[in-house]
Coordinates of C-alpha atoms in Angstrom, one line a residue:
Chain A
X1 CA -35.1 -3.8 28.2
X2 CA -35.0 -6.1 24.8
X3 CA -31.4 -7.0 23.9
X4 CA -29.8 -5.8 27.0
X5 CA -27.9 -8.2 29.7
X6 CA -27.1 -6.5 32.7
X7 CA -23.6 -7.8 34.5
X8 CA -22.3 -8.0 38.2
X9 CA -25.5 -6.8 40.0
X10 CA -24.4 -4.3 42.2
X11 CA -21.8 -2.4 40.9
X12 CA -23.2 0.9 40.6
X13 CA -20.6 2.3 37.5
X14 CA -21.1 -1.0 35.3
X15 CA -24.9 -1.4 36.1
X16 CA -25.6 1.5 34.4
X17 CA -24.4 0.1 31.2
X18 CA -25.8 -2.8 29.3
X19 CA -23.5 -5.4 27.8
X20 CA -22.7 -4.0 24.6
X21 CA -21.7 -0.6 25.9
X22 CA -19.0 -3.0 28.5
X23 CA -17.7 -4.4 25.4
X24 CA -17.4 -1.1 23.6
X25 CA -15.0 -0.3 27.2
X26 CA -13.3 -3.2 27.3
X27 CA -12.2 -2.5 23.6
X28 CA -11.5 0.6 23.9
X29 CA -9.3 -0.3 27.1
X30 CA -7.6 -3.1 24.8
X31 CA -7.5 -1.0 22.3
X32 CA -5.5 1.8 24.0
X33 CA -3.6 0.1 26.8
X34 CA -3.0 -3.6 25.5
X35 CA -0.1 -2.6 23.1
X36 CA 2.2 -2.0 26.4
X37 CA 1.7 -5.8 27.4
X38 CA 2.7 -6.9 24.1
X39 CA 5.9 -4.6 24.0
X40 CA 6.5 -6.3 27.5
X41 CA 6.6 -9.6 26.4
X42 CA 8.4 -8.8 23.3
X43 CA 11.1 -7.4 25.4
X44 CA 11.2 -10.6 27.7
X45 CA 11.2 -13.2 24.5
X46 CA 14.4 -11.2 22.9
X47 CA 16.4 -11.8 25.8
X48 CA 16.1 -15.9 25.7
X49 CA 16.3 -15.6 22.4
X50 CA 19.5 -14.0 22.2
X51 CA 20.7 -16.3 25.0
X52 CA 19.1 -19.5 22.1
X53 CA 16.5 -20.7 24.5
X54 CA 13.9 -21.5 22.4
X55 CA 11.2 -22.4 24.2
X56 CA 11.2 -19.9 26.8
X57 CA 11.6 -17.0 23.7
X58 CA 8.3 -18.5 22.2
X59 CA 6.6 -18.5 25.0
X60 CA 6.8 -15.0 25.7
X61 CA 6.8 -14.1 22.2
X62 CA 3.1 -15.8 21.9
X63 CA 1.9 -13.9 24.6
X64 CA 3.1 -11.1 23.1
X65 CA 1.1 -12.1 19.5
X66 CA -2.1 -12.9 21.3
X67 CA -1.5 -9.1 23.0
X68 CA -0.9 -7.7 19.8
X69 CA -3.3 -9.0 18.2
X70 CA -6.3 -8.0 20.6
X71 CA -4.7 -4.7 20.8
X72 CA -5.2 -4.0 16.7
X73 CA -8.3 -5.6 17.0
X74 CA -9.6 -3.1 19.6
X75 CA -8.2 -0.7 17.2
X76 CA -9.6 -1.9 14.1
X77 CA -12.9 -2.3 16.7
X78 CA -12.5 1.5 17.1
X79 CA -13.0 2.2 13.3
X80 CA -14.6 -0.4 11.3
X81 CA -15.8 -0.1 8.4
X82 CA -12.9 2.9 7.8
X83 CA -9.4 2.0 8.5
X84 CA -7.3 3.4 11.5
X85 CA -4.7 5.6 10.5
X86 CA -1.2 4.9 11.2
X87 CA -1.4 1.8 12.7
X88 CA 1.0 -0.1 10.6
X89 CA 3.8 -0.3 13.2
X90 CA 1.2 -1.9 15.9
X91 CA 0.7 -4.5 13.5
X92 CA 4.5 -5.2 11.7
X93 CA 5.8 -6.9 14.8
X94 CA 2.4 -8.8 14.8
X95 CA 3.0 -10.2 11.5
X96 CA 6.3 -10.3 11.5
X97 CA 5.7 -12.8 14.5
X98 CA 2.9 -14.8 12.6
X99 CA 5.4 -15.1 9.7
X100 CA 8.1 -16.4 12.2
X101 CA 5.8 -18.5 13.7
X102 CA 4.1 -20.0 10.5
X103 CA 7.6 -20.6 8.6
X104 CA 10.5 -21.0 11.1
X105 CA 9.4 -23.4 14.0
X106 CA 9.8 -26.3 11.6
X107 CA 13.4 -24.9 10.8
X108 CA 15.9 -26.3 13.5
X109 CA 17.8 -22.9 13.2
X110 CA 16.5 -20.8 15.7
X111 CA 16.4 -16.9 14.2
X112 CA 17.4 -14.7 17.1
X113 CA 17.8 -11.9 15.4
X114 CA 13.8 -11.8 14.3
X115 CA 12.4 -11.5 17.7
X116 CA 15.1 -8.8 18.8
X117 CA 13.9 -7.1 15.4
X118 CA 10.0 -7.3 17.1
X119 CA 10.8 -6.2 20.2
X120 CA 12.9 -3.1 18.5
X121 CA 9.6 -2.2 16.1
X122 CA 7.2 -2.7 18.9
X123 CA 9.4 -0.3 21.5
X124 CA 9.3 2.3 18.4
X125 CA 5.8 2.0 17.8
X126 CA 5.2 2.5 21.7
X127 CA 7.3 5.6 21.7
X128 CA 6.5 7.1 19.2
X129 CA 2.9 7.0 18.5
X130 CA 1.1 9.0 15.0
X131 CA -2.4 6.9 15.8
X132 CA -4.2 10.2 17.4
X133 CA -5.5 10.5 13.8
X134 CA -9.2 9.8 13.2
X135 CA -10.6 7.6 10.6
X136 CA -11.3 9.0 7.8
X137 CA -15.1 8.1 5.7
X138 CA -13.3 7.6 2.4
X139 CA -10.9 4.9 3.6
X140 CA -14.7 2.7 4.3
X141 CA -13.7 0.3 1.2
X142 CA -12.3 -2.9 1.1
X143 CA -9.5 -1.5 -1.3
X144 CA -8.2 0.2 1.3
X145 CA -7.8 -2.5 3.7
X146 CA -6.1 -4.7 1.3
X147 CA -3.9 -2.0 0.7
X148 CA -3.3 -1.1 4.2
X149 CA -2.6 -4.8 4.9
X150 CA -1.1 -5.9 2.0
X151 CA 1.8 -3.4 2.6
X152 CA 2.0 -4.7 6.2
X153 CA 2.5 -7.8 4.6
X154 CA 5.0 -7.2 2.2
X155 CA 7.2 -4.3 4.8
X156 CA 7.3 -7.8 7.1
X157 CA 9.1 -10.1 4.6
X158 CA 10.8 -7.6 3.3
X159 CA 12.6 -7.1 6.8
X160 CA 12.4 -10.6 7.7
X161 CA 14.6 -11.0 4.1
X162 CA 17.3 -8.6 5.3
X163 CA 17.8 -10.5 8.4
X164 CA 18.2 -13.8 7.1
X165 CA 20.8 -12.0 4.4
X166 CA 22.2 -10.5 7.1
X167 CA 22.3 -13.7 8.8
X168 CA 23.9 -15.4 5.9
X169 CA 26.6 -12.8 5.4
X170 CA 27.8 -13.2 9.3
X171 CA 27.7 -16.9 8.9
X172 CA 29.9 -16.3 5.7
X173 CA 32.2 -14.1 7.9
X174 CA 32.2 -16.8 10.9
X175 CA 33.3 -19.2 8.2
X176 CA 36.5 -17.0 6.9
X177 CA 35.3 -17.8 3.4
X178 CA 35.3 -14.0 2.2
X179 CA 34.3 -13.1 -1.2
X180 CA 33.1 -16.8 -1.4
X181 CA 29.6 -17.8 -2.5
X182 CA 27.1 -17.9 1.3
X183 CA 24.2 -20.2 1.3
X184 CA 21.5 -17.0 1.0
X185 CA 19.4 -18.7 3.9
X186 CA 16.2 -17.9 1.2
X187 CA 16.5 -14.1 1.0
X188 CA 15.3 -14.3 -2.4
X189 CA 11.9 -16.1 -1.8
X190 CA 11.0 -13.9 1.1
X191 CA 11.9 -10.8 -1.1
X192 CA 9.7 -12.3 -4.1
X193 CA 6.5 -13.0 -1.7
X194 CA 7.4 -9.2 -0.1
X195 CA 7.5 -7.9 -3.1
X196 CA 4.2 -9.5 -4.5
X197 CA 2.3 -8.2 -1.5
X198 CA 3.6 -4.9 -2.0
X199 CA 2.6 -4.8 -5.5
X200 CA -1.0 -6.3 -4.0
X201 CA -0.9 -2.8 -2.1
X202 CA 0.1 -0.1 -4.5
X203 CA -2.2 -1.5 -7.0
X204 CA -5.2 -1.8 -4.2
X205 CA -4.2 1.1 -3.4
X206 CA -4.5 2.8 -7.0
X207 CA -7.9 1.4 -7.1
X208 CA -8.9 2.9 -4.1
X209 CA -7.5 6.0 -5.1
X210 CA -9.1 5.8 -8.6
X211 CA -12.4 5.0 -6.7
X212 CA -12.4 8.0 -4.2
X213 CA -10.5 10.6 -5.7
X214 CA -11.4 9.9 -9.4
X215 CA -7.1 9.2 -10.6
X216 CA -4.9 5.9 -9.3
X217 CA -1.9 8.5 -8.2
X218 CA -3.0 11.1 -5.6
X219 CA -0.4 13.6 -4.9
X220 CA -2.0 14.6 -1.5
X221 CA 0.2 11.7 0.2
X222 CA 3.9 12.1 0.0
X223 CA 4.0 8.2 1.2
X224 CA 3.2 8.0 -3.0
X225 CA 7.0 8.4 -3.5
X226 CA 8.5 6.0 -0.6
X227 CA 6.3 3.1 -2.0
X228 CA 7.4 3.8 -5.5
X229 CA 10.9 3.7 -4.3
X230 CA 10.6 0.5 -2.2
X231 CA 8.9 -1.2 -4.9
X232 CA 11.6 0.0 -7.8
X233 CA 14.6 -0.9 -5.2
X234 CA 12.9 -4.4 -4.7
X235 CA 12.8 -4.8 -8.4
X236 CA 16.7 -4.0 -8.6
X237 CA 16.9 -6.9 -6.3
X238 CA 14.8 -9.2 -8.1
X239 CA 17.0 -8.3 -11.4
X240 CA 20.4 -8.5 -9.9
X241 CA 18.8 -11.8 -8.6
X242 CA 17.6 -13.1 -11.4
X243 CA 19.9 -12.2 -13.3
X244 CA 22.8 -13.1 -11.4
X245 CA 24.2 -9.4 -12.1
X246 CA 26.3 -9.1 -8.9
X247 CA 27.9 -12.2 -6.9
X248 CA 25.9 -13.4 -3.6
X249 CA 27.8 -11.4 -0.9
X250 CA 26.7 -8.4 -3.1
X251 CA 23.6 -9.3 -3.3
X252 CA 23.4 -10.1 0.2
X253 CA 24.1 -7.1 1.7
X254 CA 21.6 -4.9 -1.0
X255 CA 18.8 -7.3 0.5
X256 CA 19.9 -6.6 4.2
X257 CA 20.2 -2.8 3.2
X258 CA 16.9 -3.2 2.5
X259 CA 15.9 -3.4 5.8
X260 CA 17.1 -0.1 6.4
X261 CA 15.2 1.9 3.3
X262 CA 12.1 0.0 4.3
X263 CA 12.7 1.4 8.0
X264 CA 13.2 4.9 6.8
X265 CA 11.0 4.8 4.1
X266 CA 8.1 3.7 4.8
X267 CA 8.0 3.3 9.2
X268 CA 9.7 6.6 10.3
X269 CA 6.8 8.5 8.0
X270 CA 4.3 6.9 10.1
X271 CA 5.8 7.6 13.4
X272 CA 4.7 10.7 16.0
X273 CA 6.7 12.1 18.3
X274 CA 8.5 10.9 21.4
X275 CA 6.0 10.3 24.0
X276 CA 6.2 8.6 27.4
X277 CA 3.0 5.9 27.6
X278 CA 0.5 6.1 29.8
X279 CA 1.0 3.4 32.5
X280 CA -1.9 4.4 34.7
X281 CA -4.0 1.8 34.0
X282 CA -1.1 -0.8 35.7
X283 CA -2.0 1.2 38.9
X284 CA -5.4 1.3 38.8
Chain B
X1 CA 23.9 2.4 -39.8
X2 CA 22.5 -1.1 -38.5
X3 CA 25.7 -1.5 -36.6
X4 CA 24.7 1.6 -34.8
X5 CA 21.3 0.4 -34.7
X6 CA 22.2 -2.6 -33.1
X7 CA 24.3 -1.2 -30.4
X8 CA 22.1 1.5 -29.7
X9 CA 19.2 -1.4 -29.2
X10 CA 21.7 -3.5 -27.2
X11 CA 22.6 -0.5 -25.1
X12 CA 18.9 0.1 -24.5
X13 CA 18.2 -3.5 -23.8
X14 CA 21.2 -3.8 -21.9
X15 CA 20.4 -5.1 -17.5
X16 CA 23.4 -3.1 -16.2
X17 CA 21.1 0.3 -17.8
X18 CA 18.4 -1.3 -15.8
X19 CA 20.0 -1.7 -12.7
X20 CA 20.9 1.8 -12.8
X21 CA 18.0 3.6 -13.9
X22 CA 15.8 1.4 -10.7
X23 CA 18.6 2.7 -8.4
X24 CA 18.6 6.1 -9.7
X25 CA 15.0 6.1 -9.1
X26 CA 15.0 5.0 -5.8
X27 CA 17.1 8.1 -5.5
X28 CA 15.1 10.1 -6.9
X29 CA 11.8 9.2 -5.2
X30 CA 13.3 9.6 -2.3
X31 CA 14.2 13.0 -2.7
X32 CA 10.5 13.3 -4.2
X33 CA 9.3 12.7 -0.5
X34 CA 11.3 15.4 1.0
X35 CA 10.1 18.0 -1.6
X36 CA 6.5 16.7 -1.8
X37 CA 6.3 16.2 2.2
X38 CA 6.6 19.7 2.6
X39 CA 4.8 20.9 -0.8
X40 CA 2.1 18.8 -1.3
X41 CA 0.1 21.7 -2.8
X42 CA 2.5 22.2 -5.8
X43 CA 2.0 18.7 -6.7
X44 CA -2.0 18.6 -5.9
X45 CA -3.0 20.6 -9.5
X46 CA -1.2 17.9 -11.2
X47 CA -5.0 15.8 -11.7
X48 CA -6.9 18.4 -11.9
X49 CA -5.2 20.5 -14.8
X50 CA -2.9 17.6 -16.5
X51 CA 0.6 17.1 -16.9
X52 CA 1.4 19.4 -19.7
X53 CA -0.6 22.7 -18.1
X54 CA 1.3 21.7 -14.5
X55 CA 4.6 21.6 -16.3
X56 CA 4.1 25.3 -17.7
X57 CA 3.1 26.8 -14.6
X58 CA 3.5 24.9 -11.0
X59 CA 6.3 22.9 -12.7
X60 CA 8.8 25.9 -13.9
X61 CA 7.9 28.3 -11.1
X62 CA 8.8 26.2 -8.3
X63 CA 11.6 24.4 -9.9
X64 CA 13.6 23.7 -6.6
X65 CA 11.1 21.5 -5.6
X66 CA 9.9 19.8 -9.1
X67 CA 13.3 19.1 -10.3
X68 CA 13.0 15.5 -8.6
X69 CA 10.1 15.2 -10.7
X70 CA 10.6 15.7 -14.1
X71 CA 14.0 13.5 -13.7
X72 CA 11.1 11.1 -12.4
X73 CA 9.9 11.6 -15.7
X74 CA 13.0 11.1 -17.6
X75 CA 13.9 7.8 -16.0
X76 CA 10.4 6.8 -16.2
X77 CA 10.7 7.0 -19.6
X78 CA 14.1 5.3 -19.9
X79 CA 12.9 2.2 -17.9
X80 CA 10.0 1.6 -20.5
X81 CA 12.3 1.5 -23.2
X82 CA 14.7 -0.2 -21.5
X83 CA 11.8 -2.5 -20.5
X84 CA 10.1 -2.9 -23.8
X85 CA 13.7 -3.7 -25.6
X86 CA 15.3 -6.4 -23.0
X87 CA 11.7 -8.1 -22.9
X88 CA 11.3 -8.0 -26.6
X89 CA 14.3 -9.4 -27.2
X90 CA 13.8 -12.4 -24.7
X91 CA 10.2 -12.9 -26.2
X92 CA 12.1 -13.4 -29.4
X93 CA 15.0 -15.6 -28.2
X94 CA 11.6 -17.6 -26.3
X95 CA 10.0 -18.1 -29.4
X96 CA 12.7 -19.5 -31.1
X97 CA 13.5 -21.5 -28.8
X98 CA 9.6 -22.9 -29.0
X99 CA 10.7 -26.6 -29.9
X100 CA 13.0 -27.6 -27.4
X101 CA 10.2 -27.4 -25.1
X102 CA 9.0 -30.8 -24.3
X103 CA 6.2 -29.5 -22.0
X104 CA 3.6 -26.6 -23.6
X105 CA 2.8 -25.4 -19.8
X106 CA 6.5 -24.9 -18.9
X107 CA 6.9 -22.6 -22.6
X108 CA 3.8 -20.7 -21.5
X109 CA 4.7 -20.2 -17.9
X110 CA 8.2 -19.2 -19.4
X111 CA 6.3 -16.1 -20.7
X112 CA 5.5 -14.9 -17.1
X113 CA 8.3 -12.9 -16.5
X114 CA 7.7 -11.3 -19.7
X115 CA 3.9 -10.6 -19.3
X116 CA 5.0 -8.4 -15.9
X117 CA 7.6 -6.3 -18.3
X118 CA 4.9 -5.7 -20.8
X119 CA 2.0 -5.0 -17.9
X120 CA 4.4 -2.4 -16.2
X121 CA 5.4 -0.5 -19.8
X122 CA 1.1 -0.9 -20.5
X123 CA 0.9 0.5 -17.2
X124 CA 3.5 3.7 -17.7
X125 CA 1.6 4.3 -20.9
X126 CA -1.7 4.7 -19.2
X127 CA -0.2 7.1 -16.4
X128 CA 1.0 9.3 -19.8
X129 CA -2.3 9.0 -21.5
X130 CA -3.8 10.2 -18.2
X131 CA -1.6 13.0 -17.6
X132 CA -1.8 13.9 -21.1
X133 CA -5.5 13.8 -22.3
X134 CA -7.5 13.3 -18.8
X135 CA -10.3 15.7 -18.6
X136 CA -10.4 16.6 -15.0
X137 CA -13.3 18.4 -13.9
X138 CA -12.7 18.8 -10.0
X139 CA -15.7 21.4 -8.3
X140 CA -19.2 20.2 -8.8
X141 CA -21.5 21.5 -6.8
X142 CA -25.2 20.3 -7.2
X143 CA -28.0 21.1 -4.3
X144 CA -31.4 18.9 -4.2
X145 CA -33.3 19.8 -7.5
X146 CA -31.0 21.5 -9.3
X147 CA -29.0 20.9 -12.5
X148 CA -25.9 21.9 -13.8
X149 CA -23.9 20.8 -17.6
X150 CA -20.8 19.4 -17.7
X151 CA -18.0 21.4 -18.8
X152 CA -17.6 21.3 -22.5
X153 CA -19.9 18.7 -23.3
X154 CA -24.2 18.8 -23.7
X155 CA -24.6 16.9 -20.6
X156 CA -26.4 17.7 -17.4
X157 CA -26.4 16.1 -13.9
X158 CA -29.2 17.0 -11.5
X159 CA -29.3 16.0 -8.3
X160 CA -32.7 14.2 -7.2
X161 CA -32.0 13.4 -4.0
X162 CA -29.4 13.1 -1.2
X163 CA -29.9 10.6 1.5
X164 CA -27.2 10.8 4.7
X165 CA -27.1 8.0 7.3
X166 CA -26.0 9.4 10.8
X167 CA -24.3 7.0 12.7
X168 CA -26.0 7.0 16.1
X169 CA -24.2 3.6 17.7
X170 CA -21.5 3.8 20.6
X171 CA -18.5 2.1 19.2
X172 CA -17.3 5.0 16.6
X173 CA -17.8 7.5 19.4
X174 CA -16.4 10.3 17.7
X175 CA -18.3 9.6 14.8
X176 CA -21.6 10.1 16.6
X177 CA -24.4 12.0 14.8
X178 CA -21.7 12.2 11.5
X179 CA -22.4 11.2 8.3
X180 CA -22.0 7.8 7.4
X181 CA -22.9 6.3 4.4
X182 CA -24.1 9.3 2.2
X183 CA -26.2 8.3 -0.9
X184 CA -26.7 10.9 -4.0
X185 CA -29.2 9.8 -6.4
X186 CA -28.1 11.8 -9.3
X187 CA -30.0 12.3 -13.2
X188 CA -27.8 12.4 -15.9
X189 CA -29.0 13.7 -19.6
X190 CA -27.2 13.3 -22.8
X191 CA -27.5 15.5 -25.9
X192 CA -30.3 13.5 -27.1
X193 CA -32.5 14.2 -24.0
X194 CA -32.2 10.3 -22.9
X195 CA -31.8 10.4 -18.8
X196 CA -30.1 8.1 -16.8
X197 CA -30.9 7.8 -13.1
X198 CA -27.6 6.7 -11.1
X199 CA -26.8 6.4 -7.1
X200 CA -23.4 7.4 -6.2
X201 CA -21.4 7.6 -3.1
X202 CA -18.2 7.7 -1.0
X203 CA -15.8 5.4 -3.5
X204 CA -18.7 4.4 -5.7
X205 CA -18.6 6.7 -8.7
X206 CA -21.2 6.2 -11.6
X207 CA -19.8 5.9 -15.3
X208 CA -21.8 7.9 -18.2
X209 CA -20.4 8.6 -22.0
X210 CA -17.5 7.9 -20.7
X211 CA -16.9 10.0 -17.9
X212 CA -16.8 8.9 -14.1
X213 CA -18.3 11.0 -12.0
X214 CA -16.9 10.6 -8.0
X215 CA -18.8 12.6 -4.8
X216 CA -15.9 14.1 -3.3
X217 CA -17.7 16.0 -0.4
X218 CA -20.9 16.5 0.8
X219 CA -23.3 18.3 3.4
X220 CA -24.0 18.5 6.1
X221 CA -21.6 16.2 7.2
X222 CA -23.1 16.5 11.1
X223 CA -26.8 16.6 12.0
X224 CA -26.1 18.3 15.2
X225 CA -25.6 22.3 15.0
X226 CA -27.0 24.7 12.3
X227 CA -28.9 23.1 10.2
X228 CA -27.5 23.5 6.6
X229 CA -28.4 23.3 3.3
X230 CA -27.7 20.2 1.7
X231 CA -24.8 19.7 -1.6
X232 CA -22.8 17.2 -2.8
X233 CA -19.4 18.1 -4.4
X234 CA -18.5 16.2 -7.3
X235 CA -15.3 14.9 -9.5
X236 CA -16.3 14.8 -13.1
X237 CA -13.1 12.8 -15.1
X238 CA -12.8 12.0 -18.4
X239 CA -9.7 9.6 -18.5
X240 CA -9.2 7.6 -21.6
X241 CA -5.8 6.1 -20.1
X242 CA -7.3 4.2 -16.7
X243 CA -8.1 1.1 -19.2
X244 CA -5.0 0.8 -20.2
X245 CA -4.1 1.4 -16.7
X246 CA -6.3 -1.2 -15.0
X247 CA -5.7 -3.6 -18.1
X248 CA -1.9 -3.5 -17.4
X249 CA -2.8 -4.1 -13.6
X250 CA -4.3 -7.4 -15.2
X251 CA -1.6 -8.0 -17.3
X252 CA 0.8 -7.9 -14.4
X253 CA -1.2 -9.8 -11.6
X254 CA -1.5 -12.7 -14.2
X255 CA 2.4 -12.4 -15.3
X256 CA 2.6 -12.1 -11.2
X257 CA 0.6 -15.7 -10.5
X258 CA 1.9 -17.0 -13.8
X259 CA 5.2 -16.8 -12.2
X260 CA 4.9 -17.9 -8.8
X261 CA 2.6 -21.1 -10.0
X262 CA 6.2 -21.3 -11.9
X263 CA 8.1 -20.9 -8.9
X264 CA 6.4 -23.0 -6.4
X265 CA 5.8 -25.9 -8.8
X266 CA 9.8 -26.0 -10.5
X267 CA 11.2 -25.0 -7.1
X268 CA 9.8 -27.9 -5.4
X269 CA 11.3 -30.8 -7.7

């Protein structure tokens, strides 16, 4: 038999198969049960992170990437060259913690609040699951990745900039200075890089679109309207910013609101209903 | 009369008009996603018979659940103005301001900022002149040999031949024995009797005088079953505002790089 390799001689149930159709398992298995291993370890880095041990709340939070990572893989194994529907929560906390990883290690001040923020997004995404949908053959075009991905992209900074402006508006409070100007901890350059990749998104997106469906707006998707509105309220930012049209607290807290709209705009469209996963495979 | 002129351009110009108008429309679109969430089909005629025919009939009949949309409109509107006047107004003040510029990079990358307020006014344009003037032409429906015309215009498509990869792997196990990567060569006949042979496919539409023609569905879309007879279904657009669309997308991923090469270089001195 050209091409094949046979594995474990003597097992009956993975004899059968030839190597490429135990991979094609094995991805499917990461694809579907992997997730829950990386919401564990979310869960365990949140708690020495809250309690400022560093090390130990990196540890677990790498193992958590790495799980993360081979779970959207398996996912993205499970659909290439079309995209898999709704699996942009699976992959926020995954590059959210890249992000985190890439930018804040060199930073002496530990963010707590970023992997408690993972751990949340990854438990929603567990519970609430919307990835039953099948691929789709018009989604096979590089547009539509960049699009998908971009978004990702720009949704992560755009919550890792309200938690550093919420950051900065408790460290004002801690300080007593009130209506006083509050080092912005950088909300502004994380909002300008989320708000480049979301531009990178809705414009891939308009060529994908324009591509498929023969117009850059197609009214099919109601998700249309929330990325218009994320992108115009990240704008207003960008102006009052800019600008300097409101003082920093102000400022501040319409960047940390932010985090909030993005939630409800453009993650609670994506998730499912409440459902209990399927721990079975622990068992087994 | 100038005084009034003035103001009224100041007023127009002014960023506090901004600021409102971006959160009214973050309002607004958010409204849009309860009413189009549940209404999609109201909103799906808008290609395919243009803005002005929708407004007449989808739009007035169902106004409980367009209402979000022609305020969409409105505001729309009022943020290119506003756009246009606060940016041309800085391009001026730039401009006079040319020679205290030591370095000609730094008065060029100044412009960045700018270039993005233009791209996104290019870019509003080009959504109106599609709306507006698109030719949408949404239900084709060629078999092998066949030909039809265009709508309105001397030209014909025939399709010559259709040529549908079946994915037969294990990894996409629910796409087994499913269409993969249809091909449809088509022929395409201007007035003059000059042909064209084009191959199009799933988001790889063929241009011709000016129109751009997309295959939107196709059959059979499984080889297992009843055999059936095989079609493609094709989007014929004419859309004279997607250059001006795609040219403001330019416009504003150069303004866009422009401004972070501005950023990154003057932030880090």
């Amino acid at each position: 038999m050209a091409g094949s390799i046979r594995i474990k001689k003597g097992n009956p149930w993975i004899d059968t198969y030839r190597f490429r159709d135990f991979f094609v398992l094995l991805m499917t298995f990461i694809s579907q049960n992997i997730f829950q291993a990386a919401v564990f370890f979310y869960t365990a880095s949140s708690i020495p992170a809250i309690m400022r041990q560093k090390k130990v709340a990196l540890f677990f939070l790498g193992i958590g990437l790495a799980a993360n990572l081979s779970a959207c893989l398996g996912r993205y194994y499970h659909a290439w060259p079309m995209l898999p529907l709704y699996t942009g929560m699976y992959l926020l906390p995954l590059c959210i913690g890249v992000i985190l990883f890439l930018t804040n290690l060199k930073n002496k001040q530990w963010t707590t609040m970023l992997p408690l923020l993972i751990c949340l997004l990854s438990l929603v995404a567990l519970f609430f699951p919307k990835d039953y949908y099948l691929p789709f053959l018009m989604s096979s075009t590089i547009f539509s990745y960049i699009f998908f991905v971009s978004g990702i992209i720009g949704r992560s900074f755009f919550f890792i900039a309200a938690i550093k402006a919420l950051q900065a508006l408790i460290a004002a409070r801690k300080r007593g200075k009130g209506n006083n100007p509050v080092p912005d901890a950088g909300t502004a350059g994380w909002v300008i890089w989320g708000f480049v990749f979301w531009t990178i998104s809705m414009f891939a997106g308009g060529i994908w679109s324009y591509l498929g469906w023969g117009s850059p707006v197609v009214w099919e998707d109601p998700a249309i309207t929330t990325t218009m509105a994320t992108w115009f309220y990240y704008t207003c930012f960008l102006h009052l910013y800019l600008r300097r049209v409101w003082n920093l607290n102000k400022r501040l807290i319409f960047a940390s609101t932010g985090g909030i709209l993005v939630f409800v705009l453009n993650c609670y469209p994506e998730l499912g209903i409440f459902r209990i996963p399927d721990l079975t495979w622990l068992i087994l | 009369m100038v005084n009034s002129l003035k103001i009224t351009w100041r007023v127009a110009g002014s960023i506090n008009l901004t600021i409102a108008l971006l959160i009214l429309l973050v309002v607004d679109l958010s409204a849009g996603f309860i009413c189009l969430e549940s209404n999609s089909s109201i909103f799906i005629p808008l290609n395919d018979v243009g803005l002005i025919a929708w407004i007449d009939t989808y739009g007035i009949n169902y106004l409980q659940y367009t209402a979000w949309f022609f305020l969409l409109l409105l505001l729309l509107s009022l943020l290119a103005i506003n756009t246009f006047v606060c940016t041309t107004e800085k391009v001026l003040m730039l401009l006079r301001t040319r020679s205290y510029f030591i370095s000609r990079s730094r008065f060029i990358l100044n412009f960045a900022p700018h270039i993005i307020h233009y791209a996104f006014v290019v870019i509003l344009l080009g959504y109106l002149v599609s709306y507006i003037f698109a030719i949408n032409l949404p239900a084709n429906i060629l078999l092998p040999g066949k030909s039809i015309l265009i709508s309105g215009t001397g030209y014909k498509i025939k399709l010559n031949r259709l040529n549908i990869e079946y994915y037969n792997g294990r990894r996409l196990d629910f796409f087994k024995d499913r269409a993969i990567n249809p091909e449809a060569e088509i022929l395409l006949t201007d007035t003059n009797g000059i042909t064209i042979e084009k191959t199009i496919s799933v988001n790889q539409p063929a241009r011709f005088k000016g129109y751009s023609i997309h295959l939107n569905k196709f059959g059979p879309v499984s080889r297992t079953g009843m055999q059936k007879q095989k079609y493609v279904n094709l989007i014929i657009h004419r859309d004279p505002g997607i250059n001006l669309y795609f040219c403001g997308m330019i416009m504003f991923v150069v303004g866009m790089l422009m401004y972070l090469y501005r950023w990154y270089r003057f932030s880090s001195k």
